[in-house]
Tab-separated table of C-alpha atoms (C1' of nucleotides) in Angstrom:
chain	number	residue	atom	x	y	z
A	1	MET	CA	-63.683	-85.512	-31.632
A	2	LYS	CA	-63.279	-82.588	-30.266
A	3	ASN	CA	-65.606	-79.925	-31.369
A	4	ASN	CA	-66.671	-76.589	-30.023
A	5	LYS	CA	-69.876	-78.609	-27.980
A	6	GLU	CA	-68.160	-81.416	-26.721
A	7	ILE	CA	-65.846	-78.954	-24.843
A	8	LYS	CA	-69.138	-77.385	-22.174
A	9	LYS	CA	-68.275	-79.829	-19.403
A	10	THR	CA	-64.258	-80.313	-20.389
A	11	GLY	CA	-64.278	-76.596	-21.143
A	12	ASN	CA	-65.737	-76.164	-17.876
A	13	ILE	CA	-63.306	-77.055	-16.434
A	14	ARG	CA	-60.744	-76.371	-17.367
A	15	ALA	CA	-61.654	-72.119	-17.984
A	16	LEU	CA	-62.852	-72.432	-14.926
A	17	SER	CA	-59.830	-73.535	-13.399
A	18	GLN	CA	-57.887	-71.562	-15.307
A	19	HIS	CA	-59.673	-68.473	-14.583
A	20	LYS	CA	-59.285	-69.310	-10.755
A	21	ILE	CA	-56.005	-69.282	-11.157
A	22	LEU	CA	-55.414	-66.047	-13.585
A	23	ILE	CA	-56.817	-64.398	-10.495
A	24	ALA	CA	-54.816	-65.563	-8.450
A	25	ALA	CA	-52.031	-64.908	-10.649
A	26	SER	CA	-52.765	-61.095	-10.996
A	27	THR	CA	-52.500	-60.692	-6.936
A	28	GLU	CA	-49.239	-63.170	-6.011
A	29	PHE	CA	-47.776	-60.391	-9.231
A	30	VAL	CA	-48.944	-57.510	-8.541
A	31	LEU	CA	-47.961	-58.456	-4.305
A	32	GLN	CA	-44.701	-59.355	-4.794
A	33	GLY	CA	-43.326	-59.434	-8.448
A	34	TYR	CA	-43.277	-61.886	-11.146
A	35	LYS	CA	-39.859	-63.378	-9.362
A	36	GLY	CA	-41.394	-63.067	-6.432
A	37	ALA	CA	-44.505	-64.674	-6.636
A	38	THR	CA	-44.039	-68.455	-7.020
A	39	VAL	CA	-46.038	-70.527	-8.140
A	40	GLN	CA	-46.952	-72.339	-4.532
A	41	SER	CA	-48.017	-68.959	-3.510
A	42	ILE	CA	-50.414	-68.970	-6.556
A	43	ALA	CA	-51.256	-72.250	-5.465
A	44	ASP	CA	-51.918	-71.155	-2.893
A	45	ARG	CA	-53.980	-69.043	-3.245
A	46	ALA	CA	-55.745	-70.855	-5.846
A	47	SER	CA	-56.837	-73.855	-2.997
A	48	LEU	CA	-54.568	-75.882	-5.602
A	49	PRO	CA	-52.054	-77.997	-6.084
A	50	LYS	CA	-48.629	-76.192	-7.656
A	51	ALA	CA	-48.806	-79.546	-10.291
A	52	ASN	CA	-52.468	-78.598	-10.754
A	53	ILE	CA	-51.347	-75.118	-11.495
A	54	LEU	CA	-48.672	-76.745	-14.009
A	55	TYR	CA	-50.875	-78.764	-16.299
A	56	TYR	CA	-53.002	-75.966	-17.229
A	57	PHE	CA	-50.334	-73.698	-17.505
A	58	LYS	CA	-46.848	-75.300	-18.662
A	59	ASN	CA	-44.957	-72.475	-16.543
A	60	LYS	CA	-44.507	-69.514	-14.399
A	61	GLU	CA	-43.750	-67.323	-17.770
A	62	ASN	CA	-46.557	-68.708	-19.199
A	63	ILE	CA	-49.278	-67.777	-16.106
A	64	TYR	CA	-48.345	-64.035	-16.533
A	65	HIS	CA	-48.666	-64.310	-20.316
A	66	ALA	CA	-52.198	-65.302	-19.612
A	67	VAL	CA	-52.060	-62.675	-16.559
A	68	LEU	CA	-50.824	-59.874	-19.191
A	69	GLU	CA	-52.895	-60.956	-21.999
A	70	HIS	CA	-56.377	-60.441	-19.783
A	71	THR	CA	-54.611	-57.226	-18.534
A	72	LEU	CA	-54.863	-55.776	-21.986
A	73	GLN	CA	-57.770	-56.915	-22.157
A	74	MET	CA	-59.431	-54.896	-19.682
A	75	TRP	CA	-56.736	-51.902	-20.823
A	76	ASP	CA	-58.684	-52.241	-24.428
A	77	GLU	CA	-62.566	-51.974	-22.900
A	78	GLY	CA	-61.951	-49.443	-20.575
A	79	ILE	CA	-60.081	-47.631	-23.295
A	80	GLY	CA	-63.480	-46.728	-24.013
A	81	ASP	CA	-62.785	-45.592	-27.874
A	82	ILE	CA	-62.819	-41.811	-28.364
A	83	ASN	CA	-65.049	-40.550	-31.012
A	84	PRO	CA	-65.568	-38.352	-33.752
A	85	GLU	CA	-68.694	-36.985	-33.728
A	86	ASP	CA	-69.131	-36.403	-29.974
A	87	GLY	CA	-66.875	-33.279	-30.178
A	88	PRO	CA	-64.096	-32.441	-27.775
A	89	LYS	CA	-66.486	-31.846	-24.844
A	90	ALA	CA	-68.127	-34.804	-24.745
A	91	ALA	CA	-65.115	-36.753	-26.539
A	92	ILE	CA	-63.123	-36.315	-23.352
A	93	GLU	CA	-65.800	-36.190	-20.686
A	94	LYS	CA	-66.692	-39.956	-21.708
A	95	PHE	CA	-63.383	-40.750	-21.966
A	96	ILE	CA	-61.913	-39.738	-18.090
A	97	GLU	CA	-65.243	-41.462	-17.135
A	98	ALA	CA	-64.597	-44.049	-18.871
A	99	LYS	CA	-60.973	-44.412	-17.571
A	100	VAL	CA	-61.553	-43.462	-14.210
A	101	ARG	CA	-64.506	-45.902	-13.547
A	102	MET	CA	-61.859	-48.704	-15.123
A	103	SER	CA	-59.204	-47.584	-12.786
A	104	PHE	CA	-61.988	-48.014	-9.387
A	105	LYS	CA	-63.336	-51.050	-10.687
A	106	HIS	CA	-60.222	-52.923	-12.146
A	107	PRO	CA	-57.430	-52.020	-9.981
A	108	GLU	CA	-54.953	-54.995	-10.126
A	109	SER	CA	-55.064	-54.642	-14.011
A	110	SER	CA	-54.032	-50.957	-13.705
A	111	LYS	CA	-51.065	-51.944	-11.322
A	112	ILE	CA	-49.671	-55.133	-12.757
A	113	TYR	CA	-50.092	-53.317	-16.726
A	114	ALA	CA	-47.608	-50.149	-14.950
A	115	MET	CA	-45.198	-52.107	-13.441
A	116	GLU	CA	-44.624	-54.012	-16.681
A	117	ILE	CA	-44.384	-50.466	-18.186
A	118	ILE	CA	-41.416	-49.231	-15.173
A	119	GLN	CA	-39.544	-52.282	-15.596
A	120	GLY	CA	-39.291	-51.507	-18.760
A	121	ALA	CA	-42.120	-53.083	-20.479
A	122	GLN	CA	-40.280	-56.349	-21.753
A	123	HIS	CA	-43.628	-58.240	-22.022
A	124	LEU	CA	-45.422	-54.880	-24.145
A	125	LYS	CA	-43.063	-53.553	-26.433
A	126	ASP	CA	-44.887	-54.776	-29.100
A	127	PHE	CA	-47.816	-54.195	-27.806
A	128	ALA	CA	-46.626	-50.346	-27.383
A	129	ARG	CA	-45.042	-49.522	-30.542
A	130	THR	CA	-47.735	-51.152	-32.940
A	131	TYR	CA	-51.421	-51.089	-30.928
A	132	GLN	CA	-50.964	-48.724	-29.132
A	133	ARG	CA	-48.447	-45.792	-30.713
A	134	LYS	CA	-51.342	-46.213	-33.279
A	135	TRP	CA	-54.410	-45.606	-31.472
A	136	VAL	CA	-52.451	-42.526	-29.777
A	137	ARG	CA	-51.610	-40.718	-33.095
A	138	GLU	CA	-55.049	-41.177	-34.635
A	139	LYS	CA	-56.886	-39.580	-31.323
A	140	ALA	CA	-53.966	-36.997	-30.951
A	141	GLN	CA	-54.905	-35.757	-35.017
A	142	LEU	CA	-58.783	-35.919	-34.052
A	143	PHE	CA	-57.923	-33.803	-31.461
A	144	GLN	CA	-55.654	-31.640	-33.675
A	145	GLN	CA	-58.741	-31.508	-35.999
A	146	TRP	CA	-61.341	-29.724	-33.278
A	147	ILE	CA	-58.330	-27.367	-32.353
A	148	ASP	CA	-58.080	-26.486	-35.698
A	149	ASN	CA	-61.403	-25.967	-36.083
A	150	GLY	CA	-61.662	-23.655	-33.211
A	151	GLU	CA	-63.667	-26.267	-31.277
A	152	MET	CA	-60.874	-26.405	-28.605
A	153	ARG	CA	-57.706	-24.603	-27.014
A	154	ASP	CA	-54.684	-25.334	-29.078
A	155	VAL	CA	-53.123	-28.341	-26.578
A	156	ASN	CA	-50.599	-30.576	-26.928
A	157	PRO	CA	-52.764	-33.401	-28.517
A	158	ILE	CA	-50.557	-36.369	-27.345
A	159	HIS	CA	-49.747	-34.764	-23.582
A	160	LEU	CA	-53.530	-34.424	-22.936
A	161	ILE	CA	-53.692	-38.196	-23.149
A	162	PHE	CA	-50.759	-38.402	-20.906
A	163	LEU	CA	-51.957	-36.265	-18.381
A	164	ILE	CA	-55.446	-38.238	-18.617
A	165	TRP	CA	-54.347	-41.346	-18.714
A	166	SER	CA	-51.630	-40.617	-15.990
A	167	ALA	CA	-54.879	-38.946	-13.768
A	168	THR	CA	-57.027	-41.236	-13.497
A	169	GLN	CA	-54.521	-44.735	-13.536
A	170	HIS	CA	-53.365	-42.585	-10.567
A	171	TYR	CA	-55.986	-43.751	-8.375
A	172	ALA	CA	-55.636	-47.481	-8.577
A	173	ASP	CA	-52.092	-47.991	-8.764
A	174	PHE	CA	-51.179	-46.133	-6.271
A	175	GLU	CA	-54.528	-46.888	-3.845
A	176	THR	CA	-52.335	-47.819	-0.901
A	177	GLN	CA	-50.940	-44.086	-0.561
A	178	ILE	CA	-54.323	-42.176	-1.497
A	179	LEU	CA	-56.080	-44.552	0.566
A	180	THR	CA	-53.570	-43.866	3.395
A	181	ILE	CA	-53.485	-40.367	2.694
A	182	MET	CA	-57.113	-39.325	3.267
A	183	ASN	CA	-57.673	-42.097	6.307
A	184	ARG	CA	-59.587	-44.908	4.677
A	185	ALA	CA	-60.089	-48.019	4.765
A	186	ASP	CA	-61.471	-48.597	1.354
A	187	TYR	CA	-62.487	-46.466	-2.128
A	188	GLU	CA	-66.543	-45.443	-1.638
A	189	ASP	CA	-69.104	-45.339	-4.867
A	190	GLU	CA	-68.982	-41.853	-3.955
A	191	ASP	CA	-64.806	-41.657	-4.658
A	192	VAL	CA	-65.525	-42.486	-7.847
A	193	GLU	CA	-67.899	-39.727	-9.150
A	194	ASP	CA	-65.704	-37.237	-7.175
A	195	VAL	CA	-63.650	-38.518	-9.459
A	196	ILE	CA	-65.318	-38.425	-12.098
A	197	ALA	CA	-66.621	-35.354	-11.195
A	198	PHE	CA	-63.434	-33.349	-10.427
A	199	LEU	CA	-60.877	-34.412	-13.378
A	200	THR	CA	-63.412	-33.126	-16.404
A	201	ASP	CA	-64.171	-30.373	-14.297
A	202	MET	CA	-60.304	-29.497	-14.766
A	203	ILE	CA	-59.290	-31.268	-18.274
A	204	LEU	CA	-62.245	-28.956	-19.662
A	205	ARG	CA	-61.314	-26.099	-17.728
A	206	GLY	CA	-57.143	-27.033	-19.503
A	207	CYS	CA	-58.843	-27.308	-23.035
A	208	GLY	CA	-61.526	-23.960	-22.676
A	209	LEU	CA	-64.182	-26.201	-23.100
A	210	HIS	CA	-66.216	-25.706	-19.408
B	1	MET	CA	-10.529	-43.712	17.943
B	2	LYS	CA	-13.128	-43.298	15.653
B	3	ASN	CA	-13.885	-39.505	15.926
B	4	ASN	CA	-14.924	-37.833	13.263
B	5	LYS	CA	-11.874	-35.819	11.824
B	6	GLU	CA	-10.548	-39.813	11.183
B	7	ILE	CA	-13.212	-41.312	9.575
B	8	LYS	CA	-11.459	-39.245	5.998
B	9	LYS	CA	-9.857	-41.364	3.790
B	10	THR	CA	-11.358	-45.265	5.480
B	11	GLY	CA	-14.881	-43.174	4.949
B	12	ASN	CA	-14.136	-42.318	1.718
B	13	ILE	CA	-13.507	-45.460	0.753
B	14	ARG	CA	-17.090	-46.326	2.394
B	15	ALA	CA	-19.246	-44.346	0.980
B	16	LEU	CA	-17.455	-44.595	-2.047
B	17	SER	CA	-18.411	-48.141	-2.255
B	18	GLN	CA	-21.901	-47.620	-0.772
B	19	HIS	CA	-22.530	-44.855	-2.766
B	20	LYS	CA	-21.785	-47.306	-6.244
B	21	ILE	CA	-23.695	-50.032	-4.444
B	22	LEU	CA	-26.926	-48.347	-4.217
B	23	ILE	CA	-27.029	-46.922	-7.892
B	24	ALA	CA	-26.381	-50.294	-9.153
B	25	ALA	CA	-29.198	-51.758	-6.828
B	26	SER	CA	-31.572	-49.424	-7.313
B	27	THR	CA	-31.067	-50.106	-11.180
B	28	GLU	CA	-31.263	-53.706	-10.686
B	29	PHE	CA	-34.618	-53.368	-8.336
B	30	VAL	CA	-36.210	-51.687	-11.055
B	31	LEU	CA	-35.125	-53.877	-14.167
B	32	GLN	CA	-36.179	-56.922	-11.717
B	33	GLY	CA	-38.115	-56.024	-8.703
B	34	TYR	CA	-37.598	-57.351	-5.508
B	35	LYS	CA	-36.397	-60.511	-5.102
B	36	GLY	CA	-36.003	-60.577	-9.321
B	37	ALA	CA	-32.523	-58.680	-8.447
B	38	THR	CA	-29.794	-60.981	-6.526
B	39	VAL	CA	-27.074	-59.660	-4.652
B	40	GLN	CA	-24.766	-61.454	-7.818
B	41	SER	CA	-26.898	-58.648	-10.551
B	42	ILE	CA	-26.272	-56.074	-7.836
B	43	ALA	CA	-22.822	-57.353	-7.847
B	44	ASP	CA	-21.771	-57.644	-11.011
B	45	ARG	CA	-23.587	-54.347	-11.451
B	46	ALA	CA	-21.427	-52.800	-8.968
B	47	SER	CA	-18.427	-53.844	-10.917
B	48	LEU	CA	-17.887	-55.577	-8.016
B	49	PRO	CA	-17.378	-59.691	-5.946
B	50	LYS	CA	-20.764	-60.296	-4.151
B	51	ALA	CA	-19.104	-60.871	-0.991
B	52	ASN	CA	-17.854	-57.040	-1.015
B	53	ILE	CA	-21.553	-56.093	-1.729
B	54	LEU	CA	-22.542	-58.247	1.644
B	55	TYR	CA	-19.306	-57.107	3.593
B	56	TYR	CA	-20.614	-53.032	2.749
B	57	PHE	CA	-24.444	-54.268	3.901
B	58	LYS	CA	-25.249	-56.967	5.738
B	59	ASN	CA	-27.913	-57.897	3.874
B	60	LYS	CA	-30.246	-57.807	0.603
B	61	GLU	CA	-33.166	-55.673	2.873
B	62	ASN	CA	-30.191	-53.639	3.887
B	63	ILE	CA	-29.635	-52.514	-0.029
B	64	TYR	CA	-33.003	-52.200	-0.073
B	65	HIS	CA	-33.949	-50.327	2.570
B	66	ALA	CA	-30.539	-48.124	1.656
B	67	VAL	CA	-31.893	-47.481	-1.760
B	68	LEU	CA	-35.495	-46.428	-0.228
B	69	GLU	CA	-33.670	-43.869	2.090
B	70	HIS	CA	-31.970	-42.692	-0.815
B	71	THR	CA	-35.586	-42.288	-2.705
B	72	LEU	CA	-37.550	-40.593	0.194
B	73	GLN	CA	-34.833	-38.031	0.657
B	74	MET	CA	-34.907	-37.381	-3.338
B	75	TRP	CA	-38.497	-36.935	-2.949
B	76	ASP	CA	-37.807	-34.780	-0.318
B	77	GLU	CA	-36.319	-32.194	-1.990
B	78	GLY	CA	-37.540	-32.744	-5.263
B	79	ILE	CA	-41.091	-31.343	-3.475
B	80	GLY	CA	-40.460	-28.051	-3.626
B	81	ASP	CA	-42.227	-27.190	-0.479
B	82	ILE	CA	-44.845	-24.966	-1.397
B	83	ASN	CA	-44.503	-21.156	-0.196
B	84	PRO	CA	-47.833	-19.632	1.424
B	85	GLU	CA	-46.091	-16.191	0.399
B	86	ASP	CA	-46.367	-16.864	-3.360
B	87	GLY	CA	-49.964	-17.088	-3.401
B	88	PRO	CA	-51.965	-20.096	-5.750
B	89	LYS	CA	-50.384	-19.135	-8.839
B	90	ALA	CA	-47.114	-19.292	-8.152
B	91	ALA	CA	-47.486	-21.823	-5.707
B	92	ILE	CA	-48.508	-24.433	-8.220
B	93	GLU	CA	-46.180	-23.177	-10.671
B	94	LYS	CA	-43.155	-24.070	-8.961
B	95	PHE	CA	-45.058	-27.132	-7.096
B	96	ILE	CA	-45.042	-28.503	-10.989
B	97	GLU	CA	-41.893	-27.210	-11.991
B	98	ALA	CA	-40.458	-29.028	-9.142
B	99	LYS	CA	-41.647	-32.503	-9.643
B	100	VAL	CA	-41.526	-31.908	-12.966
B	101	ARG	CA	-37.286	-31.055	-13.408
B	102	MET	CA	-37.576	-34.230	-10.881
B	103	SER	CA	-39.549	-36.819	-12.892
B	104	PHE	CA	-37.095	-36.009	-15.533
B	105	LYS	CA	-33.654	-35.781	-13.771
B	106	HIS	CA	-34.401	-39.038	-11.268
B	107	PRO	CA	-36.382	-41.261	-12.812
B	108	GLU	CA	-35.577	-44.660	-11.125
B	109	SER	CA	-36.184	-42.924	-7.477
B	110	SER	CA	-39.443	-42.404	-9.217
B	111	LYS	CA	-39.508	-45.480	-10.124
B	112	ILE	CA	-38.123	-47.266	-6.867
B	113	TYR	CA	-41.011	-45.305	-4.705
B	114	ALA	CA	-44.031	-46.355	-7.239
B	115	MET	CA	-43.267	-49.641	-7.196
B	116	GLU	CA	-43.446	-49.608	-3.279
B	117	ILE	CA	-46.481	-47.875	-3.465
B	118	ILE	CA	-47.816	-50.353	-5.816
B	119	GLN	CA	-47.288	-53.511	-4.455
B	120	GLY	CA	-48.705	-52.144	-1.229
B	121	ALA	CA	-46.100	-49.802	0.734
B	122	GLN	CA	-45.122	-52.365	2.791
B	123	HIS	CA	-41.933	-50.433	3.721
B	124	LEU	CA	-43.354	-46.724	3.055
B	125	LYS	CA	-46.399	-47.651	5.465
B	126	ASP	CA	-45.391	-45.365	7.541
B	127	PHE	CA	-44.214	-42.996	6.176
B	128	ALA	CA	-47.474	-42.476	4.363
B	129	ARG	CA	-49.472	-42.394	6.944
B	130	THR	CA	-47.433	-39.699	9.363
B	131	TYR	CA	-44.811	-37.779	7.488
B	132	GLN	CA	-47.015	-37.817	3.845
B	133	ARG	CA	-50.494	-37.279	5.367
B	134	LYS	CA	-49.955	-34.780	7.038
B	135	TRP	CA	-47.887	-32.464	4.621
B	136	VAL	CA	-50.779	-33.410	1.962
B	137	ARG	CA	-52.927	-32.026	4.881
B	138	GLU	CA	-51.062	-29.184	5.111
B	139	LYS	CA	-50.836	-27.866	1.729
B	140	ALA	CA	-54.798	-28.743	1.246
B	141	GLN	CA	-55.506	-26.327	4.127
B	142	LEU	CA	-52.671	-24.321	2.743
B	143	PHE	CA	-55.187	-24.025	-0.890
B	144	GLN	CA	-59.052	-24.334	1.237
B	145	GLN	CA	-57.563	-20.860	2.067
B	146	TRP	CA	-56.763	-19.523	-1.528
B	147	ILE	CA	-59.921	-20.348	-2.436
B	148	ASP	CA	-62.115	-18.824	1.167
B	149	ASN	CA	-60.270	-15.802	-0.036
B	150	GLY	CA	-61.309	-16.198	-3.685
B	151	GLU	CA	-58.025	-16.301	-4.869
B	152	MET	CA	-58.495	-19.491	-7.172
B	153	ARG	CA	-61.398	-21.363	-8.338
B	154	ASP	CA	-62.835	-23.771	-5.800
B	155	VAL	CA	-61.667	-27.162	-6.349
B	156	ASN	CA	-60.815	-30.448	-4.158
B	157	PRO	CA	-57.639	-29.350	-3.059
B	158	ILE	CA	-56.449	-32.674	-2.186
B	159	HIS	CA	-57.440	-34.729	-5.752
B	160	LEU	CA	-55.302	-31.279	-6.800
B	161	ILE	CA	-51.965	-32.344	-5.370
B	162	PHE	CA	-52.795	-35.984	-6.172
B	163	LEU	CA	-53.401	-34.791	-10.620
B	164	ILE	CA	-49.948	-33.092	-9.284
B	165	TRP	CA	-48.554	-36.164	-8.445
B	166	SER	CA	-49.804	-38.365	-11.278
B	167	ALA	CA	-49.416	-36.309	-14.152
B	168	THR	CA	-45.536	-35.087	-13.092
B	169	GLN	CA	-44.211	-38.341	-12.145
B	170	HIS	CA	-45.898	-40.221	-15.002
B	171	TYR	CA	-42.631	-39.213	-17.582
B	172	ALA	CA	-40.672	-40.916	-15.078
B	173	ASP	CA	-42.683	-44.547	-14.283
B	174	PHE	CA	-43.882	-44.982	-17.812
B	175	GLU	CA	-41.026	-43.311	-19.487
B	176	THR	CA	-40.410	-46.410	-21.348
B	177	GLN	CA	-44.750	-46.407	-22.961
B	178	ILE	CA	-43.730	-43.017	-23.144
B	179	LEU	CA	-40.776	-42.709	-25.395
B	180	THR	CA	-42.088	-45.789	-27.323
B	181	ILE	CA	-44.994	-43.990	-28.209
B	182	MET	CA	-42.812	-40.894	-29.243
B	183	ASN	CA	-40.788	-43.091	-31.150
B	184	ARG	CA	-37.883	-41.583	-29.633
B	185	ALA	CA	-35.090	-43.588	-27.640
B	186	ASP	CA	-34.503	-40.730	-25.062
B	187	TYR	CA	-35.791	-37.558	-23.538
B	188	GLU	CA	-34.270	-34.151	-24.568
B	189	ASP	CA	-33.800	-30.872	-22.500
B	190	GLU	CA	-36.632	-29.961	-24.448
B	191	ASP	CA	-38.600	-32.210	-23.753
B	192	VAL	CA	-38.627	-31.213	-20.263
B	193	GLU	CA	-39.766	-27.608	-20.463
B	194	ASP	CA	-42.651	-29.020	-22.843
B	195	VAL	CA	-44.235	-30.545	-20.272
B	196	ILE	CA	-43.604	-27.930	-17.225
B	197	ALA	CA	-45.318	-26.064	-19.934
B	198	PHE	CA	-48.495	-27.774	-21.006
B	199	LEU	CA	-49.602	-29.466	-17.332
B	200	THR	CA	-48.509	-25.806	-15.131
B	201	ASP	CA	-50.932	-23.936	-18.313
B	202	MET	CA	-53.840	-26.894	-17.824
B	203	ILE	CA	-53.890	-26.915	-14.384
B	204	LEU	CA	-54.016	-23.445	-13.665
B	205	ARG	CA	-56.404	-22.830	-16.369
B	206	GLY	CA	-57.995	-26.081	-14.195
B	207	CYS	CA	-57.630	-23.500	-11.341
B	208	GLY	CA	-58.707	-20.324	-12.955
B	209	LEU	CA	-55.803	-18.739	-12.224
B	210	HIS	CA	-54.478	-18.073	-15.819
C	1	DA	C1'	8.246	-50.376	12.136
C	2	DT	C1'	4.475	-52.901	14.484
C	3	DA	C1'	0.032	-53.393	15.181
C	4	DA	C1'	-4.926	-53.219	14.652
C	5	DA	C1'	-8.590	-52.301	11.777
C	6	DA	C1'	-10.567	-52.177	7.204
C	7	DG	C1'	-11.354	-53.740	2.874
C	8	DT	C1'	-11.237	-57.931	-0.441
C	9	DT	C1'	-13.009	-61.849	-2.520
C	10	DA	C1'	-12.985	-67.219	-3.074
C	11	DA	C1'	-14.748	-71.103	-1.661
C	12	DC	C1'	-18.307	-73.247	0.246
C	13	DT	C1'	-23.821	-73.966	2.228
C	14	DA	C1'	-28.765	-74.713	3.437
C	15	DT	C1'	-32.460	-73.026	1.082
C	16	DT	C1'	-35.700	-72.367	-1.957
C	17	DT	C1'	-38.009	-73.110	-6.047
C	18	DG	C1'	-39.265	-74.172	-11.577
C	19	DG	C1'	-40.262	-78.086	-13.560
C	20	DT	C1'	-41.007	-83.146	-13.949
C	21	DC	C1'	-43.037	-87.882	-13.267
C	22	DA	C1'	-45.138	-91.467	-12.046
C	23	DA	C1'	-49.706	-93.432	-10.161
C	24	DC	C1'	-54.056	-92.240	-9.922
C	25	DA	C1'	-58.775	-91.081	-10.010
C	26	DG	C1'	-62.652	-90.088	-13.005
C	27	DG	C1'	-65.614	-89.137	-16.238
C	28	DT	C1'	-67.014	-90.269	-21.631
C	29	DA	C1'	-67.721	-92.427	-25.881
C	30	DG	C1'	-68.500	-96.416	-28.361
D	1	DC	C1'	-68.046	-103.320	-20.054
D	2	DT	C1'	-63.280	-101.434	-21.425
D	3	DA	C1'	-60.936	-98.338	-23.282
D	4	DC	C1'	-59.309	-93.466	-23.729
D	5	DC	C1'	-59.031	-88.470	-22.701
D	6	DT	C1'	-59.099	-85.608	-18.931
D	7	DG	C1'	-57.548	-84.089	-14.294
D	8	DT	C1'	-55.210	-84.392	-9.482
D	9	DT	C1'	-51.456	-84.809	-6.405
D	10	DG	C1'	-47.342	-86.214	-3.859
D	11	DA	C1'	-42.763	-87.328	-4.562
D	12	DC	C1'	-38.460	-86.111	-6.775
D	13	DC	C1'	-34.882	-83.062	-8.712
D	14	DA	C1'	-31.429	-79.865	-10.891
D	15	DA	C1'	-30.939	-75.343	-10.444
D	16	DA	C1'	-30.665	-70.617	-8.884
D	17	DT	C1'	-29.304	-67.959	-4.503
D	18	DA	C1'	-28.822	-65.266	-0.340
D	19	DG	C1'	-25.944	-65.221	3.426
D	20	DT	C1'	-21.416	-67.659	5.513
D	21	DT	C1'	-16.283	-68.217	6.812
D	22	DA	C1'	-12.245	-67.712	7.070
D	23	DA	C1'	-7.578	-66.413	4.514
D	24	DC	C1'	-5.609	-62.455	2.630
D	25	DT	C1'	-4.023	-57.438	1.105
D	26	DT	C1'	-4.367	-52.564	2.734
D	27	DT	C1'	-4.523	-48.883	5.170
D	28	DT	C1'	-4.615	-46.113	9.190
D	29	DA	C1'	-2.302	-45.121	14.047
D	30	DT	C1'	1.225	-44.439	16.957
DNA sequence: ATAAAAGTTAACTATTTGGTCAACAGGTAG
DNA sequence: CTACCTGTTGACCAAATAGTTAACTTTTAT
């Protein structure tokens, strides 16, 4: 008696609670790290009793897994797949724009991802080894074709991808530092456009595509 | 009876032990985060009994502070101060080279620094607010002068500094990911030169300085 | 030679924390 | 109405861990 229809009410409260917990957990994991985030602190942030958290997620590691999965989904969406039809200029423009918007919209996702990688990617090794490696190689090959066709300068495509990743994610991961240096409390909408314009300009020129 | 002369032998074992502990602690903090790194794990890695660790450092937070201080010293050295005499081209070249070499030589420092910032820079707020903000503004002004003199393209100097920081540190912080994607076990000396060449080329072009 | 200082270390303690459990509440289907 | 499933929650426990203590050894200064 558990078909998809019946999960309207029951499934609703489940999904709602789980989502609330996920958001709270994300914040805690970013702020305190995996070990530093306690089930109690997640519960407090979600305004639920601790036992209720453990009712929805078997244990703390499960919560973290769910958070990571959520993060990877974000990554997938925000990566702005490169389209061969576009040619190098439009492709790079779209890619940079997608990643910058992503960074400003979901900084926690970027931060959790970054922390996971910095600490050795214990939970993401497989992801990087399979999915991500394939993605990078494919896109690098695409850039190489454009280079061979004389459509853009001869730059190392893999390093180019790394450059775009690092430069865009920086605004999410190092948010605190950047805001402090710029003496601001928060980013403004304008900042997003500024960063897109700056990075697009710099990198297109670097590729001989201005 | 404690003048500087007497600290030759006594000070030696102190300095030696403290250094050994610092190195071990750095690794543990990177791998496990602040809360996740236990005094015992640091002791094990340093091959010392736990009580000995607490003899040299009053408590865990003290160890972390020492590690952070050590990291900031690294940062200071590795930042390769920008010299106004050099002009924009040489200045950017030197800056990029210094930061890239730094990243490959002391990835743990970069990682600890990155984690601290990502988590909200609780221990580094003052550093960023005073020292770092001043540094960035000074250097930005320098770039602005070069721009005004027509010595380089009109690009936002602050974002330029962020770009160089992010692109260079990426190879330290995301080491794991990059190696996995490139299907390698470790970086080679050659990689350092490749990255320096790639980033210098890209960014100089972006600044109209090729 | 010896006293003081510095360093070493096992054992212990108080606290924190992940996870369990059992009792209870609320809604839903037949 | 009633039996069942889902969800809620306080109380509890065992393990982990930061930090203390006190006994002991080694080094240094005179």
